[in-house]
Amino acid sequence: MAKACGLSHSSVQRIWKAFALQPHRSETFKLSQYPLFVEKVRDIVGLYLNPPQRALVLSVDEKSQIQALDRTQPLLPLRPGQIERRTHDYKRHGTTSLFAALDVKTGHVIGECHRRHRAVEFRKFLDTIDQAVPDSLELHLILDNYGTHKTQIIQRWLAKRPRYHLHFTPTSASWINLVERWFATLTEKQIRRGVHRSTAELERAIEDYIQLSNADSKPFVWSKTADQIFASLPAFVSEL
């Protein structure tokens, strides 16, 4: 670039710094083309900002195929002036899937691990939710459009329990499901830096984190209204 402009490298760097330019950086995005995008966003954001009375709003999803990884050599712990070090390669010891439901009001999480990720396991998780929530409360579940959530076995289970109300997120809009933020915290604080020599060891680590998280649970506060979200998407708004 410097050669093409007839400038020195130092001149280009000074210009970039003066105007806070960082052309080496880039980000990705994908705007949902779901036909009912507006309606779905208003519905789910409405649950976050104005939850119904005598009801529990649960953000539900699965973190599938979590790998139990063991480094090929022991970690070198941090020391004064030296960051923690680990090998770039690892050994795989199987996978597990975490089913989780985040109470958006309190931050409390109902979670359990299963070795497979099918409608059968999801129904078992719904049983766990059903046992954990008092019968006097209605339940509003925020879910994505994964096929497991819409199978006949799940539909029959829901038909027998009218207190359940499902709210599906638009496609390509996982950002609207609050439990995804909790998954990110779980990955950062427990999974990514952990050493797990078996799937059972990984599952115990996840269960321990859920207990610690619930012992001092804090909700993720949703602050933007649906209109504010739409206003931040000028390309989308121009098509309405």
CSV table of C-alpha atoms in Angstrom, one decimal:
chain,number,residue,atom,x,y,z
A,1,MET,CA,0.0,0.0,0.0
A,2,ALA,CA,2.8,2.4,0.9
A,3,LYS,CA,4.5,1.8,-2.5
A,4,ALA,CA,1.3,2.2,-4.4
A,5,CYS,CA,0.7,5.5,-2.7
A,6,GLY,CA,4.3,6.7,-3.0
A,7,LEU,CA,4.6,7.0,0.8
A,8,SER,CA,7.0,5.4,3.3
A,9,HIS,CA,5.8,2.7,5.7
A,10,SER,CA,6.2,5.1,8.6
A,11,SER,CA,4.0,7.7,6.9
A,12,VAL,CA,1.2,5.1,6.3
A,13,GLN,CA,1.4,4.1,10.0
A,14,ARG,CA,1.2,7.7,11.1
A,15,ILE,CA,-1.9,8.2,9.0
A,16,TRP,CA,-3.6,5.0,10.2
A,17,LYS,CA,-2.9,6.0,13.8
A,18,ALA,CA,-4.1,9.6,13.4
A,19,PHE,CA,-7.5,8.5,12.0
A,20,ALA,CA,-7.7,5.3,14.2
A,21,LEU,CA,-7.7,3.1,11.1
A,22,GLN,CA,-7.1,-0.7,11.5
A,23,PRO,CA,-7.6,-2.2,8.0
A,24,HIS,CA,-6.1,-5.5,9.1
A,25,ARG,CA,-9.1,-6.2,11.3
A,26,SER,CA,-12.4,-7.6,10.1
A,27,GLU,CA,-15.6,-9.1,11.7
A,28,THR,CA,-18.3,-11.4,10.5
A,29,PHE,CA,-22.0,-10.9,10.5
A,30,LYS,CA,-25.2,-12.6,9.2
A,31,LEU,CA,-28.5,-10.9,9.2
A,32,SER,CA,-31.4,-13.3,9.6
A,33,GLN,CA,-33.7,-13.5,6.6
A,34,TYR,CA,-36.4,-15.3,8.6
A,35,PRO,CA,-39.9,-14.1,7.4
A,36,LEU,CA,-41.1,-13.5,11.0
A,37,PHE,CA,-37.9,-12.0,12.2
A,38,VAL,CA,-39.6,-8.8,13.6
A,39,GLU,CA,-42.4,-10.7,15.3
A,40,LYS,CA,-40.0,-13.2,16.9
A,41,VAL,CA,-37.6,-10.5,18.2
A,42,ARG,CA,-40.5,-8.5,19.7
A,43,ASP,CA,-41.9,-11.6,21.3
A,44,ILE,CA,-38.6,-12.7,23.0
A,45,VAL,CA,-37.3,-9.3,23.9
A,46,GLY,CA,-40.7,-8.6,25.4
A,47,LEU,CA,-40.3,-11.7,27.7
A,48,TYR,CA,-36.9,-10.3,28.8
A,49,LEU,CA,-38.0,-6.8,29.5
A,50,ASN,CA,-41.5,-7.5,30.8
A,51,PRO,CA,-41.9,-11.1,31.9
A,52,PRO,CA,-45.4,-12.4,32.6
A,53,GLN,CA,-46.7,-12.7,36.2
A,54,ARG,CA,-46.8,-16.1,37.9
A,55,ALA,CA,-44.6,-17.6,35.2
A,56,LEU,CA,-41.0,-18.6,34.7
A,57,VAL,CA,-39.0,-17.6,31.6
A,58,LEU,CA,-36.3,-20.1,30.7
A,59,SER,CA,-33.7,-19.6,28.0
A,60,VAL,CA,-33.0,-23.2,26.8
A,61,ASP,CA,-30.4,-24.6,24.5
A,62,GLU,CA,-27.8,-27.4,24.1
A,63,LYS,CA,-24.0,-27.1,24.0
A,64,SER,CA,-23.3,-30.2,22.0
A,65,GLN,CA,-20.1,-32.1,21.3
A,66,ILE,CA,-18.0,-30.7,24.2
A,67,GLN,CA,-14.7,-32.4,23.9
A,68,ALA,CA,-12.8,-33.9,26.9
A,69,LEU,CA,-9.3,-32.8,26.1
A,70,ASP,CA,-6.0,-33.6,27.8
A,71,ARG,CA,-2.8,-31.8,26.9
A,72,THR,CA,0.0,-34.0,25.7
A,73,GLN,CA,2.3,-32.5,28.4
A,74,PRO,CA,1.5,-31.0,31.8
A,75,LEU,CA,0.5,-27.4,32.0
A,76,LEU,CA,3.2,-24.9,33.1
A,77,PRO,CA,1.5,-22.7,35.7
A,78,LEU,CA,1.8,-19.0,35.8
A,79,ARG,CA,4.7,-17.4,37.7
A,80,PRO,CA,5.9,-13.8,38.3
A,81,GLY,CA,6.6,-12.4,34.8
A,82,GLN,CA,5.5,-15.6,33.1
A,83,ILE,CA,2.0,-16.5,31.8
A,84,GLU,CA,0.5,-19.9,32.0
A,85,ARG,CA,1.7,-22.2,29.1
A,86,ARG,CA,0.2,-25.3,27.6
A,87,THR,CA,0.9,-27.5,24.6
A,88,HIS,CA,-0.8,-26.7,21.4
A,89,ASP,CA,-1.8,-30.3,20.8
A,90,TYR,CA,-4.0,-32.6,22.9
A,91,LYS,CA,-5.6,-36.0,23.3
A,92,ARG,CA,-9.3,-36.5,22.8
A,93,HIS,CA,-11.2,-38.6,25.4
A,94,GLY,CA,-14.8,-38.4,24.0
A,95,THR,CA,-17.5,-35.9,24.0
A,96,THR,CA,-20.6,-34.9,25.9
A,97,SER,CA,-23.6,-32.5,25.4
A,98,LEU,CA,-24.9,-30.1,27.9
A,99,PHE,CA,-28.6,-29.3,28.1
A,100,ALA,CA,-29.2,-26.1,30.0
A,101,ALA,CA,-32.1,-23.8,31.0
A,102,LEU,CA,-31.3,-20.3,32.3
A,103,ASP,CA,-33.8,-18.5,34.5
A,104,VAL,CA,-33.6,-15.1,32.9
A,105,LYS,CA,-34.8,-13.4,36.1
A,106,THR,CA,-32.4,-14.9,38.6
A,107,GLY,CA,-29.6,-16.4,36.5
A,108,HIS,CA,-30.1,-19.8,38.1
A,109,VAL,CA,-29.3,-22.7,35.7
A,110,ILE,CA,-30.9,-26.1,35.4
A,111,GLY,CA,-28.4,-28.3,33.5
A,112,GLU,CA,-27.5,-31.9,32.8
A,113,CYS,CA,-25.1,-33.8,30.5
A,114,HIS,CA,-26.0,-36.5,28.1
A,115,ARG,CA,-23.6,-38.5,25.8
A,116,ARG,CA,-26.0,-38.2,22.9
A,117,HIS,CA,-28.0,-35.3,21.5
A,118,ARG,CA,-31.4,-36.5,20.3
A,119,ALA,CA,-35.1,-35.9,21.0
A,120,VAL,CA,-34.9,-38.6,23.6
A,121,GLU,CA,-32.3,-36.8,25.6
A,122,PHE,CA,-34.1,-33.5,25.2
A,123,ARG,CA,-37.3,-35.0,26.5
A,124,LYS,CA,-35.4,-36.3,29.6
A,125,PHE,CA,-34.2,-32.8,30.1
A,126,LEU,CA,-37.8,-31.5,29.9
A,127,ASP,CA,-38.7,-34.0,32.6
A,128,THR,CA,-35.9,-32.5,34.8
A,129,ILE,CA,-37.2,-29.0,34.2
A,130,ASP,CA,-40.8,-30.1,35.0
A,131,GLN,CA,-39.7,-31.6,38.3
A,132,ALA,CA,-37.7,-28.6,39.3
A,133,VAL,CA,-40.4,-25.9,38.7
A,134,PRO,CA,-43.5,-25.8,40.9
A,135,ASP,CA,-46.7,-26.8,39.3
A,136,SER,CA,-48.3,-23.5,40.1
A,137,LEU,CA,-46.0,-21.6,37.6
A,138,GLU,CA,-46.4,-21.3,33.8
A,139,LEU,CA,-43.3,-21.9,31.8
A,140,HIS,CA,-42.1,-19.9,28.8
A,141,LEU,CA,-39.2,-21.6,27.0
A,142,ILE,CA,-37.0,-19.7,24.6
A,143,LEU,CA,-35.6,-22.2,22.0
A,144,ASP,CA,-33.9,-22.3,18.7
A,145,ASN,CA,-35.2,-24.0,15.6
A,146,TYR,CA,-33.2,-27.2,16.0
A,147,GLY,CA,-35.1,-30.2,14.7
A,148,THR,CA,-34.8,-32.0,18.1
A,149,HIS,CA,-37.2,-29.4,19.6
A,150,LYS,CA,-40.0,-30.1,17.1
A,151,THR,CA,-40.2,-33.9,16.9
A,152,GLN,CA,-43.3,-36.0,17.5
A,153,ILE,CA,-42.0,-37.2,20.8
A,154,ILE,CA,-41.6,-33.7,22.1
A,155,GLN,CA,-44.9,-32.5,20.7
A,156,ARG,CA,-46.7,-35.4,22.5
A,157,TRP,CA,-44.9,-34.5,25.7
A,158,LEU,CA,-45.9,-30.8,25.5
A,159,ALA,CA,-49.5,-31.7,24.6
A,160,LYS,CA,-49.9,-33.3,28.0
A,161,ARG,CA,-48.5,-30.2,29.8
A,162,PRO,CA,-50.4,-27.1,28.7
A,163,ARG,CA,-48.5,-24.9,31.1
A,164,TYR,CA,-45.5,-24.9,28.7
A,165,HIS,CA,-45.3,-22.1,26.1
A,166,LEU,CA,-42.6,-22.3,23.4
A,167,HIS,CA,-41.0,-19.2,21.8
A,168,PHE,CA,-38.6,-20.0,18.9
A,169,THR,CA,-35.8,-17.7,18.0
A,170,PRO,CA,-35.4,-16.6,14.3
A,171,THR,CA,-32.9,-18.5,12.3
A,172,SER,CA,-29.3,-17.1,12.4
A,173,ALA,CA,-30.2,-15.2,15.6
A,174,SER,CA,-28.7,-17.2,18.4
A,175,TRP,CA,-27.6,-13.9,20.0
A,176,ILE,CA,-31.1,-13.4,21.2
A,177,ASN,CA,-31.0,-16.5,23.4
A,178,LEU,CA,-29.5,-15.5,26.8
A,179,VAL,CA,-28.3,-19.0,27.7
A,180,GLU,CA,-25.7,-18.6,24.9
A,181,ARG,CA,-24.0,-15.9,27.0
A,182,TRP,CA,-23.9,-18.3,30.0
A,183,PHE,CA,-22.4,-21.0,27.7
A,184,ALA,CA,-19.6,-18.5,26.7
A,185,THR,CA,-18.8,-18.0,30.4
A,186,LEU,CA,-18.8,-21.7,31.1
A,187,THR,CA,-16.3,-22.2,28.2
A,188,GLU,CA,-14.1,-19.3,29.3
A,189,LYS,CA,-13.9,-20.2,33.0
A,190,GLN,CA,-14.2,-24.0,33.1
A,191,ILE,CA,-13.8,-25.8,29.8
A,192,ARG,CA,-11.2,-24.0,27.8
A,193,ARG,CA,-8.5,-24.0,30.4
A,194,GLY,CA,-9.4,-27.4,31.9
A,195,VAL,CA,-7.7,-30.8,31.5
A,196,HIS,CA,-10.1,-33.7,31.3
A,197,ARG,CA,-8.8,-37.2,30.9
A,198,SER,CA,-12.3,-38.8,30.4
A,199,THR,CA,-15.8,-37.8,29.5
A,200,ALA,CA,-16.9,-38.5,33.1
A,201,GLU,CA,-14.3,-36.1,34.4
A,202,LEU,CA,-15.5,-33.4,31.9
A,203,GLU,CA,-19.1,-33.9,33.0
A,204,ARG,CA,-18.1,-33.6,36.7
A,205,ALA,CA,-16.3,-30.3,35.9
A,206,ILE,CA,-19.4,-29.0,34.2
A,207,GLU,CA,-21.7,-30.0,37.0
A,208,ASP,CA,-19.3,-28.4,39.6
A,209,TYR,CA,-19.4,-25.2,37.6
A,210,ILE,CA,-23.2,-25.2,37.5
A,211,GLN,CA,-23.3,-25.6,41.3
A,212,LEU,CA,-20.9,-22.8,41.8
A,213,SER,CA,-22.7,-20.6,39.4
A,214,ASN,CA,-26.1,-21.2,41.1
A,215,ALA,CA,-24.6,-20.6,44.6
A,216,ASP,CA,-24.0,-17.0,43.5
A,217,SER,CA,-26.3,-16.6,40.5
A,218,LYS,CA,-26.7,-13.3,38.8
A,219,PRO,CA,-28.9,-12.6,35.8
A,220,PHE,CA,-27.7,-11.3,32.5
A,221,VAL,CA,-29.6,-8.0,32.1
A,222,TRP,CA,-31.2,-7.4,28.7
A,223,SER,CA,-31.2,-3.6,28.1
A,224,LYS,CA,-32.2,-2.9,24.5
A,225,THR,CA,-35.8,-2.8,23.3
A,226,ALA,CA,-36.8,-4.4,20.0
A,227,ASP,CA,-37.1,-1.0,18.4
A,228,GLN,CA,-33.5,-0.2,19.5
A,229,ILE,CA,-32.3,-3.4,18.0
A,230,PHE,CA,-34.0,-2.7,14.7
A,231,ALA,CA,-32.6,0.8,14.6
A,232,SER,CA,-29.1,-0.6,14.8
A,233,LEU,CA,-29.7,-2.6,11.6
A,234,PRO,CA,-30.1,0.0,8.9
A,235,ALA,CA,-29.8,-2.5,6.0
A,236,PHE,CA,-32.6,-4.5,7.5
A,237,VAL,CA,-34.8,-1.5,8.3
A,238,SER,CA,-34.5,-0.2,4.7
A,239,GLU,CA,-36.1,-3.3,3.5
A,240,LEU,CA,-39.2,-3.1,5.7
